[in-house]
Coordinates of C-alpha atoms and ligand atoms in Angstrom, one line a residue:
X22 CA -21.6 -12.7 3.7
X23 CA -18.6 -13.8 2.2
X24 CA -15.1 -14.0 3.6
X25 CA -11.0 -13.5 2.5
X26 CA -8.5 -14.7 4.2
X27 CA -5.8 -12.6 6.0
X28 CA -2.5 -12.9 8.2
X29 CA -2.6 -11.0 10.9
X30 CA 0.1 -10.1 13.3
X31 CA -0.6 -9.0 17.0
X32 CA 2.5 -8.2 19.8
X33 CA 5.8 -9.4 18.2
X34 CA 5.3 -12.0 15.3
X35 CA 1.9 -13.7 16.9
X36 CA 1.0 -14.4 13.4
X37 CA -2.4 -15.9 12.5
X38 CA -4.4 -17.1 9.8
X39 CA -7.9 -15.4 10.3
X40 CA -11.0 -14.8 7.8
X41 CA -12.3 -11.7 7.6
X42 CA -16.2 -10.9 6.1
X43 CA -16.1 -8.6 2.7
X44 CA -18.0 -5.3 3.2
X45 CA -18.4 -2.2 1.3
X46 CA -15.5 0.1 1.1
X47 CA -16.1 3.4 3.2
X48 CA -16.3 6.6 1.3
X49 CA -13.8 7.4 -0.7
X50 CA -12.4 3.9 -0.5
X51 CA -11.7 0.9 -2.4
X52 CA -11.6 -2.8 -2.1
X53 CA -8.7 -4.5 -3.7
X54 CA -8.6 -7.9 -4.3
X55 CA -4.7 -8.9 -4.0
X56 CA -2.5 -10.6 -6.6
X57 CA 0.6 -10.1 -5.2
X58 CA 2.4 -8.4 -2.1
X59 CA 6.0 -8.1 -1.7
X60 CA 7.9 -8.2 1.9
X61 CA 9.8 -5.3 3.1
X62 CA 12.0 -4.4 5.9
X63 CA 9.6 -2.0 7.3
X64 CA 7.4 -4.8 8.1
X65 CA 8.9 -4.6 11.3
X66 CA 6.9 -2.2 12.1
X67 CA 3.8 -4.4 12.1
X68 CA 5.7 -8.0 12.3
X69 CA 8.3 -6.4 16.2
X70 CA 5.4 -5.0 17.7
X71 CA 6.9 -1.5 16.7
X72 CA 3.8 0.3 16.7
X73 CA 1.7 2.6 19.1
X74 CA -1.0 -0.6 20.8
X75 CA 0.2 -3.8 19.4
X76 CA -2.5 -5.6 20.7
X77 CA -4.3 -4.3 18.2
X78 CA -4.0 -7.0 15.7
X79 CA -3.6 -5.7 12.0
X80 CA -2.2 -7.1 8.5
X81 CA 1.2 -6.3 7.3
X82 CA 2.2 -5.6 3.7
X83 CA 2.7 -2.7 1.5
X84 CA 4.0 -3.2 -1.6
X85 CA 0.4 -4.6 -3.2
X86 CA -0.7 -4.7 -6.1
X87 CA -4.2 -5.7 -7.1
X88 CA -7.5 -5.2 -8.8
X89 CA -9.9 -3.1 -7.8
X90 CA -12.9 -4.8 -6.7
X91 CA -15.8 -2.2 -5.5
X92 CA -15.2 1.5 -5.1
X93 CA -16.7 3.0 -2.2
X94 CA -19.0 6.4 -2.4
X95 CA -17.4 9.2 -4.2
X96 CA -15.0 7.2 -5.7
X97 CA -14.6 8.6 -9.6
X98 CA -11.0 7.7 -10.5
X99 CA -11.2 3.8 -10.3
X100 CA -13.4 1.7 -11.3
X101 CA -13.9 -2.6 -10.6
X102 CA -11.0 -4.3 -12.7
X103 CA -9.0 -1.9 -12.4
X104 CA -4.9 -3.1 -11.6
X105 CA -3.8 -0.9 -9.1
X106 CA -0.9 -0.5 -6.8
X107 CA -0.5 0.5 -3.0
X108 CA 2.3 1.4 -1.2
X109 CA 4.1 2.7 2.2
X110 CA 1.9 5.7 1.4
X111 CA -1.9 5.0 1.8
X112 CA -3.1 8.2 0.0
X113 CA -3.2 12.2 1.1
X114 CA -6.2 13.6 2.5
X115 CA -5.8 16.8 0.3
X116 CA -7.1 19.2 3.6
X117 CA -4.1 19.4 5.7
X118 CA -1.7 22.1 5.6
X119 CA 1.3 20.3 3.5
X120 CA -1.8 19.1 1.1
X121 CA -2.6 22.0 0.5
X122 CA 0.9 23.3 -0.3
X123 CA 1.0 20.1 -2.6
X124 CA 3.5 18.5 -0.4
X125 CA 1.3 14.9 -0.4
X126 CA 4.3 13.0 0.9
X127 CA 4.6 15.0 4.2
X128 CA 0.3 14.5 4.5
X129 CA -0.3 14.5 8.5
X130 CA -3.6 12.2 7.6
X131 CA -2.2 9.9 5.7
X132 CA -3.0 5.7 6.7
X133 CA 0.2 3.1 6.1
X134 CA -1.0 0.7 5.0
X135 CA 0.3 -2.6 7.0
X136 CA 0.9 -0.7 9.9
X137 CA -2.1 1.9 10.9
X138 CA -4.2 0.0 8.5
X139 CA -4.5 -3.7 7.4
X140 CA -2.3 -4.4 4.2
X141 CA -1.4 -6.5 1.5
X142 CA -0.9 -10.4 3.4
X143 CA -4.4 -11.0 2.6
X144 CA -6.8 -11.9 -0.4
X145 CA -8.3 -8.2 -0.3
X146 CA -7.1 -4.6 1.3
X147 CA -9.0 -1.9 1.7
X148 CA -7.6 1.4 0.4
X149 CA -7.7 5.5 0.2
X150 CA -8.5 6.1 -3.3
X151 CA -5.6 8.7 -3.1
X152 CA -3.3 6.3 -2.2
X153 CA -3.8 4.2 -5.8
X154 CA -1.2 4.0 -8.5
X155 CA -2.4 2.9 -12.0
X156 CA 0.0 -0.5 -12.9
X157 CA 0.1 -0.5 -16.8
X158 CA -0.4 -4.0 -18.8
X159 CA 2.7 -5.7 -19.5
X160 CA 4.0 -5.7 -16.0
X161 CA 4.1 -8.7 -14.0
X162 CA 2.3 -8.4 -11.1
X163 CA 5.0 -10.6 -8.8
X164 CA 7.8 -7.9 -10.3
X165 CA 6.0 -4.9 -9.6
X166 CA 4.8 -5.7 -6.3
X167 CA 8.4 -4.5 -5.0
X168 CA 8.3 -1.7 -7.3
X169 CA 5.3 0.2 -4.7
X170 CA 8.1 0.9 -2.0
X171 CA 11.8 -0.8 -2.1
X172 CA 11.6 -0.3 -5.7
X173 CA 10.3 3.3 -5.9
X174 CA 13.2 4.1 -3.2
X175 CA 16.3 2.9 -5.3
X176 CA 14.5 4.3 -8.6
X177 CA 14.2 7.8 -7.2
X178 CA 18.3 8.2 -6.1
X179 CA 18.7 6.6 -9.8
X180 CA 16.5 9.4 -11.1
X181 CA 18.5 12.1 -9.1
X182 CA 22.0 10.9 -10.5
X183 CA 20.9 12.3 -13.8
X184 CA 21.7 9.0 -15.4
X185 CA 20.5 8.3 -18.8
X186 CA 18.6 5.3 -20.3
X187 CA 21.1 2.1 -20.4
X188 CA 23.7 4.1 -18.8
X189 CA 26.4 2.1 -16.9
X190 CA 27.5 4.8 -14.5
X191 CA 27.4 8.9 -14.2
X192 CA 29.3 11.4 -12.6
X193 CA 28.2 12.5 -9.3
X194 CA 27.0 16.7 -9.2
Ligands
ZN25 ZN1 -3.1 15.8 4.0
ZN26 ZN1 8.6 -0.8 2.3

């Protein structure tokens, strides 16, 4: 069986360098093979301790971006090659209640990747299929890494100035 290699964090910053085996993604899963993984501040979550067993060691990093490498069962939407990225938000389960409202964001079964599941300081990360964004050629991998969360946050209070293309300021509404 072959192996990646992964930094793993247990307690407060007890990192390690460990190697884990590569299996089969679960159902409705897939494996990622990582090109690049930027560092956020909500790595503290993993990197303090700040989560609900710390001994429970696990693999920060959520601003991935990769390709995929083997799609689990039921998996239609991606396919190995694939460049994909994965954020704060590890994909909706589409059964709770704000799912089903189409309120994805607020999803109650919804994995972080880096904190309730291993992330993207590692050679491969396992993923939601939900959870996927589609990165188009022509952007870097390094510069788009950020783009999956710290990125995503600034862009989105840009988007709700109402700015234009190449504008230089706006007039708050
Ligand atoms: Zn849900
Ligand atoms: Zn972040």
């Amino acid at each position: 069986m072959s192996t990646y290699r992964a930094y793993q964090v247990t307690g407060q910053r007890q990192f390690e360098l460990v190697e884990r085996d590569v299996v089969d993604p679960e159902p409705g899963h897939v494996r990622v093979r990582v090109l690049s993984c930027g560092v956020c501040h909500s790595d503290v979550i993993s990197v303090e301790g700040m989560r609900p067993d710390p001994s429970v060691p696990v693999v920060p990093g959520h601003e991935i971006v990769g390709v995929v490498d083997e799609v689990g069962p039921g998996v239609t939407a991606w396919q190995p090659g694939d460049r994909v990225g994965l954020g704060f938000l590890g994909g909706h389960c589409g059964e709770c209640m704000h799912c089903r409202r189409g309120d994805f964001v607020y999803c109650t079964n919804q994995p972080r990747p880096g904190s309730d599941t291993d992330g993207g300081y590692a050679e491969m990360v396992y993923a939601r299929s939900s959870g996927l964004v589609r990165v188009p050629d022509g952007l870097e991998s390094l510069e788009t890494a950020p783009m999956l969360c710290a990125g995503i946050t600034t862009f989105n209070a840009l988007r709700k100035t109402g700015a234009r293309e190449g504008a230089l300021a706006t007039l708050c509404r």
